[in-house]
Amino acid sequence: MEKVNHPQILAETAYVKKADMTQATLDGIGNTPLLNLTKIAEKECPGVQILAKAEWYNAGGSVKARPALNMVREGIKNGLLKKGMTILDSTSGNTGVAYAMIGKVLGFDVELVMPKNVCGARKQLMSSAYDAKVVYSDPLEGSDGSIIVCRDMYNKTPEKYFWPDQYNNDANWQAHYKTTAPEIWEQTGGKVTHFLAGIGTSGTIMGVSRRLVEYNSRIKTLAVEPEESLHGIEGLKHMASSIVPGIYKESDLSGKISVKTEEAYNMVMRLHDEENILVGTSSGAAVAAAVKLGKTLNEGVVVTILPDSCECDITHGEFHCDK
Ligand SMILES: Cc1ncc(COP(=O)(O)O)c(C=O)c1O
């Protein structure tokens, strides 16, 4: 199992990959390292291993490279995405970067709808580096506001667009079924006992869960969601107060764990200070949930996902995400 001690340098590696606009870049998406969070696990839940996929290694810098590529490839295969058409979707940022990168490599224009308050660095990447057109929705309406604006744009000129609609597209969760889950199974030598992931579109949790329980039906799978409806965990949805993604099937999971924004932010700082990794707030939420779960177990191999790194400012014990 790979252990990484210099995350800042590795995060830059992902950015270097982004500049390499070749088909090989797309083929190289996936096969991310599995990090062993030994310091936090030993302190919080001795006897339990907490392992986490470092998804910022993907070209595009996040977990969303996997579903974005699969949805675009399926669109081409099914004849829904043809030469001259524009890829359109709503995104909290990471899927947008992935679509923009993929569009650039494959020769498609890309238009993205996102809340105005997504991370500044991501907005820059999409529009400046990858030439995507960005349309902003009301930040107070979050990801649901972007979904509505995107649907309106598509309905006005459906012939112009390929709208993967990541919230309702089976190719989203299937990307994780085909790639993320087999990687976890192999990287843990089949020892994984629990899997947790945050719910945004729910593609990660649904796809990985479905495949892992096929390998071993005793594996428990848990969705991580923000405890508050108004929260600061970028990329995640509070289901009770949100448009529920069509691909989300709660009955296929073992359960859910709620995390407060403050717990997620505190864990981002602990990951930085104790494990030497710099990640976004949804990664903090995932590890905070893994620790909550770990405290209820005597032993186990708990695996989770670190969806992205973040351009954060961690100073004087406080955490500020770059907006
Ligand atoms: C930072 C971040 N974390 C977590 C997620 C959730 O992943 P999924 O959409 O597979 O549920 C997303 C999705 O956009 C994200 O951008």
Coordinates of C-alpha atoms and ligand atoms in Angstrom, one line a residue:
M1 CA 0.0 0.0 0.0
E2 CA 1.4 3.4 -0.9
K3 CA 2.0 6.0 1.7
V4 CA 2.5 9.6 0.7
N5 CA 4.2 12.2 2.7
H6 CA 4.4 15.2 0.5
P7 CA 0.9 16.1 -0.6
Q8 CA 1.5 19.6 -1.7
I9 CA 4.0 18.3 -4.3
L10 CA 1.6 15.5 -5.3
A11 CA -1.3 18.0 -5.7
E12 CA 0.9 19.9 -8.1
T13 CA 1.6 16.7 -10.0
A14 CA -2.2 16.6 -10.8
Y15 CA -2.0 20.1 -12.2
V16 CA 1.0 19.2 -14.3
K17 CA -1.0 16.3 -15.7
K18 CA -3.8 18.7 -16.6
A19 CA -1.6 20.5 -19.1
D20 CA -0.9 17.3 -21.0
M21 CA -3.8 17.3 -23.4
T22 CA -3.5 13.9 -24.9
Q23 CA -5.7 10.8 -25.1
A24 CA -3.1 9.1 -22.8
T25 CA -4.1 11.6 -20.1
L26 CA -7.7 10.4 -20.3
D27 CA -6.7 6.7 -20.3
G28 CA -4.6 7.4 -17.2
I29 CA -7.6 8.5 -15.1
G30 CA -8.1 6.2 -12.1
N31 CA -5.6 3.9 -10.3
T32 CA -5.2 6.5 -7.5
P33 CA -3.1 5.7 -4.4
L34 CA -4.8 4.4 -1.2
L35 CA -3.4 6.3 1.8
N36 CA -3.2 4.8 5.3
L37 CA -4.2 7.5 7.8
T38 CA -2.3 5.8 10.6
K39 CA -1.9 8.8 13.0
I40 CA -5.5 9.7 13.2
A41 CA -6.7 6.1 13.3
E42 CA -4.2 5.1 16.0
K43 CA -5.3 8.0 18.2
E44 CA -9.1 7.8 17.6
C45 CA -9.9 4.2 17.0
P46 CA -7.0 1.8 17.7
G47 CA -7.4 -1.6 16.0
V48 CA -9.2 0.0 13.1
Q49 CA -7.4 1.0 9.9
I50 CA -8.7 4.1 8.0
L51 CA -7.6 4.1 4.4
A52 CA -8.4 6.8 1.8
K53 CA -8.2 7.1 -1.9
A54 CA -6.2 10.2 -2.9
E55 CA -8.4 11.2 -5.8
W56 CA -6.6 14.5 -6.6
Y57 CA -4.1 12.3 -8.5
N58 CA -6.6 12.0 -11.3
A59 CA -6.1 14.3 -14.3
G60 CA -8.4 17.2 -13.6
G61 CA -7.5 17.0 -9.9
S62 CA -10.6 15.2 -8.5
V63 CA -12.7 12.0 -8.2
K64 CA -15.1 13.5 -10.8
A65 CA -12.7 12.7 -13.7
R66 CA -13.9 9.1 -13.5
P67 CA -17.7 9.7 -14.0
A68 CA -17.2 12.6 -16.4
L69 CA -15.1 10.5 -18.7
N70 CA -17.5 7.5 -18.5
M71 CA -20.5 9.7 -19.2
V72 CA -18.9 11.4 -22.2
R73 CA -17.6 8.0 -23.6
E74 CA -21.1 6.5 -23.2
G75 CA -22.7 9.6 -24.8
I76 CA -20.4 9.1 -27.9
K77 CA -21.1 5.4 -28.0
N78 CA -24.9 5.8 -27.8
G79 CA -24.9 8.5 -30.5
L80 CA -26.1 11.3 -28.1
L81 CA -22.8 13.3 -28.3
K82 CA -21.8 14.0 -31.9
K83 CA -19.2 16.2 -33.5
G84 CA -20.1 19.9 -33.3
M85 CA -22.3 19.5 -30.2
T86 CA -21.6 21.2 -26.8
I87 CA -21.3 19.3 -23.5
L88 CA -23.5 21.0 -20.9
D89 CA -24.0 20.2 -17.2
S90 CA -24.4 21.6 -13.7
T91 CA -21.5 21.1 -11.3
S92 CA -20.2 22.2 -8.0
G93 CA -16.8 22.7 -9.7
N94 CA -15.0 19.4 -9.9
T95 CA -17.1 17.7 -12.6
G96 CA -16.9 21.0 -14.5
V97 CA -13.1 20.9 -14.5
A98 CA -13.2 17.3 -15.7
Y99 CA -15.7 18.0 -18.5
A100 CA -13.7 21.0 -19.6
M101 CA -10.5 19.0 -19.7
I102 CA -12.1 16.0 -21.5
G103 CA -13.9 18.4 -24.0
K104 CA -10.5 20.0 -24.8
V105 CA -8.9 16.7 -25.5
L106 CA -11.8 15.3 -27.5
G107 CA -12.6 18.5 -29.4
F108 CA -16.0 19.4 -27.9
D109 CA -17.1 22.8 -26.6
V110 CA -18.2 22.8 -22.9
E111 CA -20.7 24.9 -21.0
L112 CA -21.0 24.6 -17.3
V113 CA -23.5 26.0 -14.7
M114 CA -22.3 26.4 -11.2
P115 CA -23.0 28.4 -8.0
K116 CA -21.1 31.7 -8.1
N117 CA -19.3 30.8 -4.9
V118 CA -17.4 27.7 -6.0
C119 CA -13.6 27.6 -5.4
G120 CA -11.9 30.4 -7.4
A121 CA -9.1 28.1 -8.6
R122 CA -11.6 25.7 -10.2
K123 CA -13.4 28.6 -12.0
Q124 CA -10.1 29.7 -13.4
L125 CA -9.1 26.3 -14.6
M126 CA -12.4 25.7 -16.4
S127 CA -12.6 29.0 -18.2
S128 CA -8.9 30.1 -18.6
A129 CA -7.0 26.8 -19.0
Y130 CA -9.7 24.7 -20.7
D131 CA -11.8 27.4 -22.5
A132 CA -15.1 26.2 -21.1
K133 CA -18.0 28.7 -20.9
V134 CA -19.1 29.2 -17.3
V135 CA -22.7 30.3 -16.4
Y136 CA -23.2 31.2 -12.7
S137 CA -26.3 30.4 -10.7
D138 CA -27.4 32.0 -7.4
P139 CA -25.0 31.0 -4.7
L140 CA -27.8 30.9 -2.1
E141 CA -29.6 28.2 -4.1
G142 CA -26.5 25.9 -4.1
S143 CA -26.2 23.0 -6.5
D144 CA -30.0 22.8 -6.9
G145 CA -30.1 26.3 -8.4
S146 CA -27.5 25.2 -11.0
I147 CA -29.5 22.1 -11.9
I148 CA -32.6 24.3 -12.7
V149 CA -30.6 26.8 -14.8
C150 CA -28.9 24.0 -16.7
R151 CA -32.3 22.3 -17.4
D152 CA -33.7 25.6 -18.8
M153 CA -30.7 26.1 -21.0
Y154 CA -31.0 22.5 -22.4
N155 CA -34.8 22.8 -23.0
K156 CA -34.3 26.0 -25.0
T157 CA -31.9 24.4 -27.5
P158 CA -31.7 20.6 -27.0
E159 CA -30.2 20.0 -30.5
K160 CA -27.1 22.1 -29.5
Y161 CA -26.3 20.2 -26.3
F162 CA -25.2 16.8 -24.9
W163 CA -26.4 17.1 -21.3
P164 CA -25.0 14.1 -19.4
D165 CA -27.1 15.1 -16.4
Q166 CA -24.8 13.6 -13.8
Y167 CA -27.5 13.4 -11.2
N168 CA -29.6 11.0 -13.3
N169 CA -27.0 9.2 -15.5
D170 CA -26.2 5.6 -14.7
A171 CA -22.8 6.0 -16.4
N172 CA -21.9 8.2 -13.4
W173 CA -22.2 5.4 -10.7
Q174 CA -21.0 2.8 -13.2
A175 CA -17.6 4.6 -13.5
H176 CA -17.1 3.8 -9.8
Y177 CA -18.5 0.3 -10.2
K178 CA -16.0 -0.4 -13.0
T179 CA -12.9 1.4 -11.6
T180 CA -12.9 2.8 -8.0
A181 CA -14.3 -0.4 -6.4
P182 CA -12.0 -2.9 -8.0
E183 CA -9.1 -0.7 -7.1
I184 CA -10.2 -0.7 -3.4
W185 CA -10.7 -4.4 -3.5
E186 CA -7.2 -5.0 -4.9
Q187 CA -5.4 -2.4 -2.9
T188 CA -6.8 -3.8 0.4
G189 CA -6.2 -7.4 -0.7
G190 CA -9.9 -8.0 -0.2
K191 CA -9.7 -6.9 3.5
V192 CA -12.0 -3.9 3.3
T193 CA -14.8 -4.2 5.8
H194 CA -16.6 -0.8 5.5
F195 CA -16.8 1.8 2.8
L196 CA -18.0 5.4 3.2
A197 CA -18.3 8.3 0.8
G198 CA -20.0 11.7 0.7
I199 CA -23.2 12.2 -1.3
G200 CA -23.1 14.8 -4.0
T201 CA -24.6 13.2 -7.1
S202 CA -24.2 9.9 -5.1
G203 CA -22.3 8.3 -8.0
T204 CA -19.3 7.4 -5.8
I205 CA -21.2 5.8 -3.0
M206 CA -23.7 4.0 -5.2
G207 CA -21.2 2.6 -7.7
V208 CA -18.5 1.5 -5.2
S209 CA -21.0 0.0 -2.8
R210 CA -22.8 -2.1 -5.4
R211 CA -19.5 -3.6 -6.6
L212 CA -18.0 -4.1 -3.1
V213 CA -21.0 -6.1 -1.9
E214 CA -20.7 -8.3 -4.9
Y215 CA -17.1 -9.1 -3.9
N216 CA -18.2 -9.7 -0.3
S217 CA -21.8 -9.3 0.9
R218 CA -20.6 -8.6 4.5
I219 CA -19.0 -5.3 3.6
K220 CA -21.0 -2.3 5.1
T221 CA -21.5 0.8 2.9
L222 CA -22.4 4.2 4.4
A223 CA -23.2 7.5 2.8
V224 CA -21.8 10.6 4.4
E225 CA -24.0 13.7 4.4
P226 CA -23.9 17.2 5.9
E227 CA -25.9 17.4 9.2
E228 CA -27.2 20.9 8.5
S229 CA -29.3 21.9 5.5
L230 CA -27.3 25.1 5.2
H231 CA -23.7 23.8 5.3
G232 CA -20.2 24.6 4.1
I233 CA -19.1 21.2 2.8
E234 CA -18.5 21.8 -0.9
G235 CA -19.6 19.0 -3.2
L236 CA -22.0 17.4 -0.7
K237 CA -25.8 17.4 -0.5
H238 CA -28.2 17.4 2.5
M239 CA -30.7 15.0 1.1
A240 CA -33.8 16.0 3.1
S241 CA -33.6 19.6 1.8
S242 CA -32.3 18.9 -1.7
I243 CA -33.4 17.6 -5.1
V244 CA -32.7 13.9 -4.6
P245 CA -30.5 12.6 -7.4
G246 CA -32.2 10.0 -9.6
I247 CA -29.3 7.6 -9.2
Y248 CA -29.5 7.7 -5.4
K249 CA -31.0 4.5 -3.9
E250 CA -30.7 4.6 -0.2
S251 CA -32.0 1.0 0.2
D252 CA -28.9 -0.3 -1.5
L253 CA -26.7 1.1 1.3
S254 CA -26.1 -0.1 4.9
G255 CA -26.8 3.4 6.3
K256 CA -25.8 7.0 6.6
I257 CA -23.5 9.1 8.8
S258 CA -24.1 12.8 9.3
V259 CA -21.2 15.3 9.8
K260 CA -21.4 18.9 10.9
T261 CA -19.6 21.5 8.8
E262 CA -17.4 22.3 11.8
E263 CA -16.4 18.7 12.2
A264 CA -15.4 18.5 8.5
Y265 CA -13.4 21.7 8.8
N266 CA -11.6 20.5 11.9
M267 CA -10.7 17.3 10.2
V268 CA -9.3 19.2 7.2
M269 CA -6.9 20.8 9.7
R270 CA -6.1 17.6 11.4
L271 CA -5.3 15.9 8.1
H272 CA -3.0 18.7 7.3
D273 CA -1.3 18.8 10.7
E274 CA -1.2 15.1 11.6
E275 CA -1.2 13.2 8.2
N276 CA 0.5 15.9 6.1
I277 CA -2.2 16.0 3.5
L278 CA -4.1 19.0 2.2
V279 CA -7.6 18.2 1.1
G280 CA -11.0 19.8 0.5
T281 CA -13.9 20.0 3.0
S282 CA -15.8 16.9 1.6
S283 CA -12.6 14.9 2.3
G284 CA -12.7 16.3 5.9
A285 CA -16.3 15.2 6.2
A286 CA -15.4 11.7 4.9
V287 CA -12.6 11.1 7.3
A288 CA -14.6 12.6 10.2
A289 CA -17.3 10.1 9.4
A290 CA -14.7 7.3 9.2
V291 CA -13.5 8.2 12.7
K292 CA -17.1 8.2 14.0
L293 CA -17.6 4.8 12.6
G294 CA -14.2 3.5 13.7
K295 CA -15.0 4.4 17.3
T296 CA -17.9 1.9 17.2
L297 CA -15.6 -1.0 16.0
N298 CA -13.0 -3.1 17.7
E299 CA -11.3 -3.9 14.4
G300 CA -11.9 -3.3 10.7
V301 CA -10.6 -1.9 7.5
V302 CA -12.5 1.3 6.8
V303 CA -12.0 2.8 3.3
T304 CA -13.1 6.2 2.2
I305 CA -12.6 8.7 -0.6
L306 CA -10.7 12.0 -0.5
P307 CA -12.4 13.7 -3.5
D308 CA -10.0 16.5 -4.0
S309 CA -7.3 18.7 -2.6
C310 CA -8.1 22.4 -2.1
E311 CA -6.5 25.7 -2.4
C312 CA -6.9 26.4 1.3
D313 CA -5.3 28.7 3.7
I314 CA -4.6 26.9 6.9
T315 CA -3.1 29.5 9.3
H316 CA -3.2 30.1 13.0
G317 CA -5.4 27.0 13.5
E318 CA -8.1 28.3 11.2
F319 CA -9.2 27.0 7.8
H320 CA -10.3 29.2 4.9
C321 CA -11.2 27.8 1.6
D322 CA -10.4 30.1 -1.3
K323 CA -13.6 31.4 -2.8
Ligands
LIG1 C1 -15.5 17.9 -3.7 C2 -16.5 16.9 -3.9 N1 -16.7 16.0 -2.9 C3 -17.6 15.0 -3.1 C4 -18.4 14.9 -4.2 C5 -19.5 13.8 -4.2 O1 -19.3 12.9 -5.2 P1 -20.5 12.2 -5.9 O2 -21.0 13.2 -6.9 O3 -19.9 11.0 -6.6 O4 -21.5 11.9 -4.9 C6 -18.3 15.9 -5.2 C7 -19.2 15.9 -6.3 O5 -19.2 16.8 -7.1 C8 -17.3 16.9 -5.0 O6 -17.1 17.8 -6.0

